[in-house]
JSON list of C-alpha atoms and ligand atoms in Angstrom, two decimals:
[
{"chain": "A", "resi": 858, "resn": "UNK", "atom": "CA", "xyz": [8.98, -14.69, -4.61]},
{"chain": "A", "resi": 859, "resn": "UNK", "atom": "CA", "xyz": [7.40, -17.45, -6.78]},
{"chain": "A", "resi": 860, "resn": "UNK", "atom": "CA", "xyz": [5.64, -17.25, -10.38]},
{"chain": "A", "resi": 861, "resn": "UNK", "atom": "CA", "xyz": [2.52, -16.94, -9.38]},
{"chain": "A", "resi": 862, "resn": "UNK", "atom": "CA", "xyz": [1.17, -13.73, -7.96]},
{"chain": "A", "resi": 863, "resn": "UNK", "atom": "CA", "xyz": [-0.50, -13.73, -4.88]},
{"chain": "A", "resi": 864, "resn": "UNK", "atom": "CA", "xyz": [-4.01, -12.33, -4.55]},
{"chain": "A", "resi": 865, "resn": "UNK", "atom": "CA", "xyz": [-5.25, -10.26, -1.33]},
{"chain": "A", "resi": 866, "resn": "UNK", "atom": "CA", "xyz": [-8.40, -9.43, -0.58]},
{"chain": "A", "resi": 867, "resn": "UNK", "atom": "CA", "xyz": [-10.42, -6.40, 0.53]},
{"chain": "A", "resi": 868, "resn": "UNK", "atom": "CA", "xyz": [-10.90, -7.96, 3.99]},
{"chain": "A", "resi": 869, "resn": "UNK", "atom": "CA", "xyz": [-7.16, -9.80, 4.01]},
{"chain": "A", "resi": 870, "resn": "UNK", "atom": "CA", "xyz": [-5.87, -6.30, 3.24]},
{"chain": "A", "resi": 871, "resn": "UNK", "atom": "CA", "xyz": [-8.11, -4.71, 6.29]},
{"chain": "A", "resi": 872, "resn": "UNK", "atom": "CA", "xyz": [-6.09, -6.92, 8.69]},
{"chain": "A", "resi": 873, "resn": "UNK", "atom": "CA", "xyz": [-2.88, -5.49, 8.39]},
{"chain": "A", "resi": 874, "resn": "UNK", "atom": "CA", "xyz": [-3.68, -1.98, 9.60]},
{"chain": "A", "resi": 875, "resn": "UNK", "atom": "CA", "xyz": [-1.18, -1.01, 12.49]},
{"chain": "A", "resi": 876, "resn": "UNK", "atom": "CA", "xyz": [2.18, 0.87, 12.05]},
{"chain": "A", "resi": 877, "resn": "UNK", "atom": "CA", "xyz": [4.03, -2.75, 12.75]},
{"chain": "A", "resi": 878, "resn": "UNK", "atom": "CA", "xyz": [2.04, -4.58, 10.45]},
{"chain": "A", "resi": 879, "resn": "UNK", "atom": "CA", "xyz": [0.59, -2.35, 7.23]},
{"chain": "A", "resi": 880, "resn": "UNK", "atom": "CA", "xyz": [-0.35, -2.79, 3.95]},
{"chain": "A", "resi": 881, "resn": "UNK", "atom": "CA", "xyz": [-1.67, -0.69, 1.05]},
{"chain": "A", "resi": 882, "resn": "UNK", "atom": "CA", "xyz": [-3.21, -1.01, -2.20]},
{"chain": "A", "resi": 883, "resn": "UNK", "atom": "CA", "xyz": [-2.72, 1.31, -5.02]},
{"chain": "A", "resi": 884, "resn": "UNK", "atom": "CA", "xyz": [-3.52, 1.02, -8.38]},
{"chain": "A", "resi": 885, "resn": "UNK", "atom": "CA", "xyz": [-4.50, -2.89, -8.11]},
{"chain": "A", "resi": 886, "resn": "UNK", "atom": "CA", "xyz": [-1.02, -3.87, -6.62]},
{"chain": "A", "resi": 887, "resn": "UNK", "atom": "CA", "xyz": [-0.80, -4.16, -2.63]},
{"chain": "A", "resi": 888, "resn": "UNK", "atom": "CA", "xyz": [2.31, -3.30, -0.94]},
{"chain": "A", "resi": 889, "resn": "UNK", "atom": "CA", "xyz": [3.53, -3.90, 2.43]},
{"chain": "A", "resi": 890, "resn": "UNK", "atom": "CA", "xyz": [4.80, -0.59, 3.97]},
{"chain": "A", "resi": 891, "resn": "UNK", "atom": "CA", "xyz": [5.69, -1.63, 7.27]},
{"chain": "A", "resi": 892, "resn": "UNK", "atom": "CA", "xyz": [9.21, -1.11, 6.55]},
{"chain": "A", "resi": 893, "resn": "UNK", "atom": "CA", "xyz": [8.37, 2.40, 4.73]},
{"chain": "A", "resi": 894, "resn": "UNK", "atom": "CA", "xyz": [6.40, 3.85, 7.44]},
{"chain": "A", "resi": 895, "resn": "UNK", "atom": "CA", "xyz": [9.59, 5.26, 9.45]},
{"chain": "A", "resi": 896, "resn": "UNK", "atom": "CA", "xyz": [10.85, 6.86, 5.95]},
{"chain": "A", "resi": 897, "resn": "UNK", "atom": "CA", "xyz": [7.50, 8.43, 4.52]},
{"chain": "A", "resi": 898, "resn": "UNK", "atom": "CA", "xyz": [8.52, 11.97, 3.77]},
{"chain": "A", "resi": 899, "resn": "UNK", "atom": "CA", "xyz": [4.74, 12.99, 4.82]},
{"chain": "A", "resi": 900, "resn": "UNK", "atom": "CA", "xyz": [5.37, 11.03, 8.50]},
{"chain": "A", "resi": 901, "resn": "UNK", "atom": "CA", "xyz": [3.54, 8.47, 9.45]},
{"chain": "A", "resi": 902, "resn": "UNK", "atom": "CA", "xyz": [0.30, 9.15, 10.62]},
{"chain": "A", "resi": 903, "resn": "UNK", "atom": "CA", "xyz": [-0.59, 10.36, 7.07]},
{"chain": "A", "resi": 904, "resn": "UNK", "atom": "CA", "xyz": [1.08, 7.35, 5.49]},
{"chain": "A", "resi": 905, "resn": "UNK", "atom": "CA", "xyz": [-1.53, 5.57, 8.02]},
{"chain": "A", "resi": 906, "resn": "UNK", "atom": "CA", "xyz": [-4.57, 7.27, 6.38]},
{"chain": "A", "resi": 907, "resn": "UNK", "atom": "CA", "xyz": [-4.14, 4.57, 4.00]},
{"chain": "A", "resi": 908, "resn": "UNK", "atom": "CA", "xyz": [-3.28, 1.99, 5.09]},
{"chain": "A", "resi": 909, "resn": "UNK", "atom": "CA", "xyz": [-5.21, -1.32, 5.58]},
{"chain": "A", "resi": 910, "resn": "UNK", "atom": "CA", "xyz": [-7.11, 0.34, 2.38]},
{"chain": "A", "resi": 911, "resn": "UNK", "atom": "CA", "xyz": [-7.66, 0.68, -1.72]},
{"chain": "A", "resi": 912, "resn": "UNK", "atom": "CA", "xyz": [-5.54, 4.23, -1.28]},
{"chain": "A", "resi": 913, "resn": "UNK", "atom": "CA", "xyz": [-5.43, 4.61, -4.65]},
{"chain": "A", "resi": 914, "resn": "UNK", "atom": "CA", "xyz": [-8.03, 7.60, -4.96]},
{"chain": "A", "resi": 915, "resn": "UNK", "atom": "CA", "xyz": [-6.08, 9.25, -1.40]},
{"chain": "A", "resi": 916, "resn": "UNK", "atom": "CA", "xyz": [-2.41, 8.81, -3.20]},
{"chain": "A", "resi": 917, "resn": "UNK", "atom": "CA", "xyz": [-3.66, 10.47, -5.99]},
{"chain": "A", "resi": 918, "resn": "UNK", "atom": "CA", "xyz": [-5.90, 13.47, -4.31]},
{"chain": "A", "resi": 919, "resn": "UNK", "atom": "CA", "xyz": [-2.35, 14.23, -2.42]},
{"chain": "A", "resi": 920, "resn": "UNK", "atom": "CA", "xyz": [1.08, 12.85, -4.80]},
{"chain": "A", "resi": 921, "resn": "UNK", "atom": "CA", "xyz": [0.09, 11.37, -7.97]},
{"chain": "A", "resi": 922, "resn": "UNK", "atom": "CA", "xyz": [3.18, 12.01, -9.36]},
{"chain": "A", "resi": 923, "resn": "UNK", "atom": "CA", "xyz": [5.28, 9.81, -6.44]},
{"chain": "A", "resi": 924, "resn": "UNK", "atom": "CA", "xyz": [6.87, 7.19, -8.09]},
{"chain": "A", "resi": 925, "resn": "UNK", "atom": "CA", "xyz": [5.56, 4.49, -5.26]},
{"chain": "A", "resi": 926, "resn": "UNK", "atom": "CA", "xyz": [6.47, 1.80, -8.04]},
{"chain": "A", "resi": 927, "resn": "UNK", "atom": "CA", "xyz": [9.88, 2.53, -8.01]},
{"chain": "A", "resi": 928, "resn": "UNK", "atom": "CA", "xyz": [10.18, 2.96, -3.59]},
{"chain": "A", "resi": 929, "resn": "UNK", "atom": "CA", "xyz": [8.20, -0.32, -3.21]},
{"chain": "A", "resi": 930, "resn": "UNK", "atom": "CA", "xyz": [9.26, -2.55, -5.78]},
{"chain": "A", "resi": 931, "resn": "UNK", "atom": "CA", "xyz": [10.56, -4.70, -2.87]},
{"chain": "A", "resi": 932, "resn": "UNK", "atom": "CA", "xyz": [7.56, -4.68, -1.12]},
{"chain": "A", "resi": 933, "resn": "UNK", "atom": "CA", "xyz": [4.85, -6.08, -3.14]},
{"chain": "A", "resi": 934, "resn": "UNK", "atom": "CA", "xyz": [2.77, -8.58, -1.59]},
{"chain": "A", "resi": 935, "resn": "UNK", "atom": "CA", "xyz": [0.63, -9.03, -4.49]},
{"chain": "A", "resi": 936, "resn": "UNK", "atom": "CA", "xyz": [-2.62, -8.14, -6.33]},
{"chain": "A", "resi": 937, "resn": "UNK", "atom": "CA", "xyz": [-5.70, -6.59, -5.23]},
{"chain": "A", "resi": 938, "resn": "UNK", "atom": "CA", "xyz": [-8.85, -9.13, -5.83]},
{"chain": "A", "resi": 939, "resn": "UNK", "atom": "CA", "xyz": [-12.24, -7.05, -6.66]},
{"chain": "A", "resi": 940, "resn": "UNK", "atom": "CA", "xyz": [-14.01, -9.15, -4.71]},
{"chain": "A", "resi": 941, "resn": "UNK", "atom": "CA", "xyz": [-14.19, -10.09, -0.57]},
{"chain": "A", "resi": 942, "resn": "UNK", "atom": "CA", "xyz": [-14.29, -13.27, -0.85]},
{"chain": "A", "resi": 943, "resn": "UNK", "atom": "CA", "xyz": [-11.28, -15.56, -1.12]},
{"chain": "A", "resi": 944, "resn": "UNK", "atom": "CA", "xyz": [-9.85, -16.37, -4.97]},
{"chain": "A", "resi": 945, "resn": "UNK", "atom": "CA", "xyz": [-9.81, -19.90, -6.39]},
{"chain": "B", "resi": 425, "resn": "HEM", "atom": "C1", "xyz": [4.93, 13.28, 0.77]},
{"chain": "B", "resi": 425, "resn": "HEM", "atom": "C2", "xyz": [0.62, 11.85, 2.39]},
{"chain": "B", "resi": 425, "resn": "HEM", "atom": "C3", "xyz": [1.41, 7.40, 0.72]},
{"chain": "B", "resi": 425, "resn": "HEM", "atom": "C4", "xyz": [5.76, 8.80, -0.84]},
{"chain": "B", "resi": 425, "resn": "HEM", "atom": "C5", "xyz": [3.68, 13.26, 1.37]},
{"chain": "B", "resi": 425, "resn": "HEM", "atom": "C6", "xyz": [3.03, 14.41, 1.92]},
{"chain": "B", "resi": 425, "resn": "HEM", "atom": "C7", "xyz": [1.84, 14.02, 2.38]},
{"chain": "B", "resi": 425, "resn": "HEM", "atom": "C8", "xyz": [1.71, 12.62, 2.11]},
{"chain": "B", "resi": 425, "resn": "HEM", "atom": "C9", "xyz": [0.80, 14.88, 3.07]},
{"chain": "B", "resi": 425, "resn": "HEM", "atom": "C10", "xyz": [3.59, 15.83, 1.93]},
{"chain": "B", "resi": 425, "resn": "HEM", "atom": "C11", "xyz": [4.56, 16.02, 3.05]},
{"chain": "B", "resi": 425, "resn": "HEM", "atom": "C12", "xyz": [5.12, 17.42, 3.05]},
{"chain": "B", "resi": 425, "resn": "HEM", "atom": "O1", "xyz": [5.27, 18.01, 1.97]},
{"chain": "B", "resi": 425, "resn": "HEM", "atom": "O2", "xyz": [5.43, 17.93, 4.13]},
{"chain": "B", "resi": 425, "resn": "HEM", "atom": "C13", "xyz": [0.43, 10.53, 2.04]},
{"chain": "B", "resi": 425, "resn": "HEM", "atom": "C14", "xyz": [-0.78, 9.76, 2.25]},
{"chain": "B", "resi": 425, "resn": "HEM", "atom": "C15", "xyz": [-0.56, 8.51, 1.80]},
{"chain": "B", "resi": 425, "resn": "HEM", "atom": "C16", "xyz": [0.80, 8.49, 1.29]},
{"chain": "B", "resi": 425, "resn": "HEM", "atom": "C17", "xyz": [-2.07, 10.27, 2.88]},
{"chain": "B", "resi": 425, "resn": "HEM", "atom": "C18", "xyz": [-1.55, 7.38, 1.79]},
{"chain": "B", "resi": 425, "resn": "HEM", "atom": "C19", "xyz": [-1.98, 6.87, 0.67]},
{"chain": "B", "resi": 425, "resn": "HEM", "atom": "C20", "xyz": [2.67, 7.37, 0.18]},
{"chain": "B", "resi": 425, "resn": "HEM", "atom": "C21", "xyz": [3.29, 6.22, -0.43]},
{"chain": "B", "resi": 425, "resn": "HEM", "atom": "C22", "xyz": [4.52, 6.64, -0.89]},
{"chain": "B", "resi": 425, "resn": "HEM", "atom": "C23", "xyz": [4.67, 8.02, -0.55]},
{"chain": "B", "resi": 425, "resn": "HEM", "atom": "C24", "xyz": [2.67, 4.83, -0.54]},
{"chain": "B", "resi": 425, "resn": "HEM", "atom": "C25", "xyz": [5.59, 5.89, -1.60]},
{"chain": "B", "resi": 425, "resn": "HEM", "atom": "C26", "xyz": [5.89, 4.66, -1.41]},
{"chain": "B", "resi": 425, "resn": "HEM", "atom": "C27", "xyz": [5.89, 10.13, -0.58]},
{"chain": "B", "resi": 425, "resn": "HEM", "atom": "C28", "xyz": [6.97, 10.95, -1.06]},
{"chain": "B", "resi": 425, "resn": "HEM", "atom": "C29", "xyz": [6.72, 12.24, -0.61]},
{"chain": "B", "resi": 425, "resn": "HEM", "atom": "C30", "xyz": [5.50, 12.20, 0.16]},
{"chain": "B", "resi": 425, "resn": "HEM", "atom": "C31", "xyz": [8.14, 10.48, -1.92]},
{"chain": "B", "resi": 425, "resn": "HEM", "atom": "C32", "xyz": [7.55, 13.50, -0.92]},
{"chain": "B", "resi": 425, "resn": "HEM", "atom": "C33", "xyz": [6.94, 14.07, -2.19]},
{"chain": "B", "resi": 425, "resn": "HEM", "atom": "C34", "xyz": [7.52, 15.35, -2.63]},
{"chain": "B", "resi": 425, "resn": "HEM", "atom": "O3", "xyz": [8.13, 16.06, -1.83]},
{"chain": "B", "resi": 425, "resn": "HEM", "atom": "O4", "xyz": [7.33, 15.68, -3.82]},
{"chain": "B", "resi": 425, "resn": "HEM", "atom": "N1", "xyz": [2.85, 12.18, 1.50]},
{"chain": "B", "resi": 425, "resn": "HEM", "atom": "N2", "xyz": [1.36, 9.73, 1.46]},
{"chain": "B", "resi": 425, "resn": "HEM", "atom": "N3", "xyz": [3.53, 8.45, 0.12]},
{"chain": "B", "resi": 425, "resn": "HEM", "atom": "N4", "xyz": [5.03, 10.91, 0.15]},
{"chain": "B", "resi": 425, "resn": "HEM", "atom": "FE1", "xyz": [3.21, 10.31, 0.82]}
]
C-alpha cells in the first residue's frame, strides 16, 4: 500500500502455489488470487494451471480479452523481477 512497488521473484512467486495461498503473474504485474479462486468463471482447477507461474502466455492462449486489470486491481502484490535472484 506504500510508494514503492514491491518486486517478486520467479522463485518468491513459485511459493505461493496452493488454492489458499496463490499468486499469478501476467503481463509483468503479479496478483494474488487467493481470494478470486472461488469466483473464476472457468473454476478453479483451471485458474490453478497458472498459478504460482508467468501465466501470461496461458491467459492469453485461453481469454486475452478478460479484463484481469480491472477484477484484480485490489490484488496486486507487485512486479514481476526478470531475474531469480532477489532485487536490490
Ligand atoms: C473464463 C481458464 C485466469 C477471468 C475462463 C474459462 C477458462 C479459463 C477455461 C472458460 C470457462 C467457460 O467458458 O466455461 C483460465 C486459466 C487461467 C485463467 C487457465 C490461468 C491463467 C484468469 C484470471 C482471470 C480470469 C487471472 C481474471 C482475474 C475469467 C473470466 C472468464 C473466464 C472473466 C469468463 C470469460 C467469458 O465468459 O468471456 N477462464 N483462466 N481467468 N476467466 Fe479465466
Amino acid at each position: 500500500v506504500g510508494g514503492v512497488p514491491r518486486i517478486v521473484t520467479l522463485s518468491e512467486l513459485a511459493t505461493h502455489n496452493k488454492k489458499n495461498d496463490a499468486w499469478i503473474a501476467i503481463r509483468g504485474i503479479v496478483f494474488n488470487v487467493t481470494q478470486y479462486m472461488d469466483f473464476h468463471p472457468g473454476g478453479i482447477d483451471e485458474l490453478m494451471r497458472g498459478v504460482g507461474k508467468d501465466a501470461t502466455k496461458l491467459f492469453e492462449s485461453v481469454h486475452a480479452w478478460v479484463n484481469y486489470q480491472s477484477i484484480l486491481q485490489k490484488c496486486v502484490v507487485g512486479r514481476l523481477s526478470r531475474g531469480t535472484t532477489p532485487s536490490p
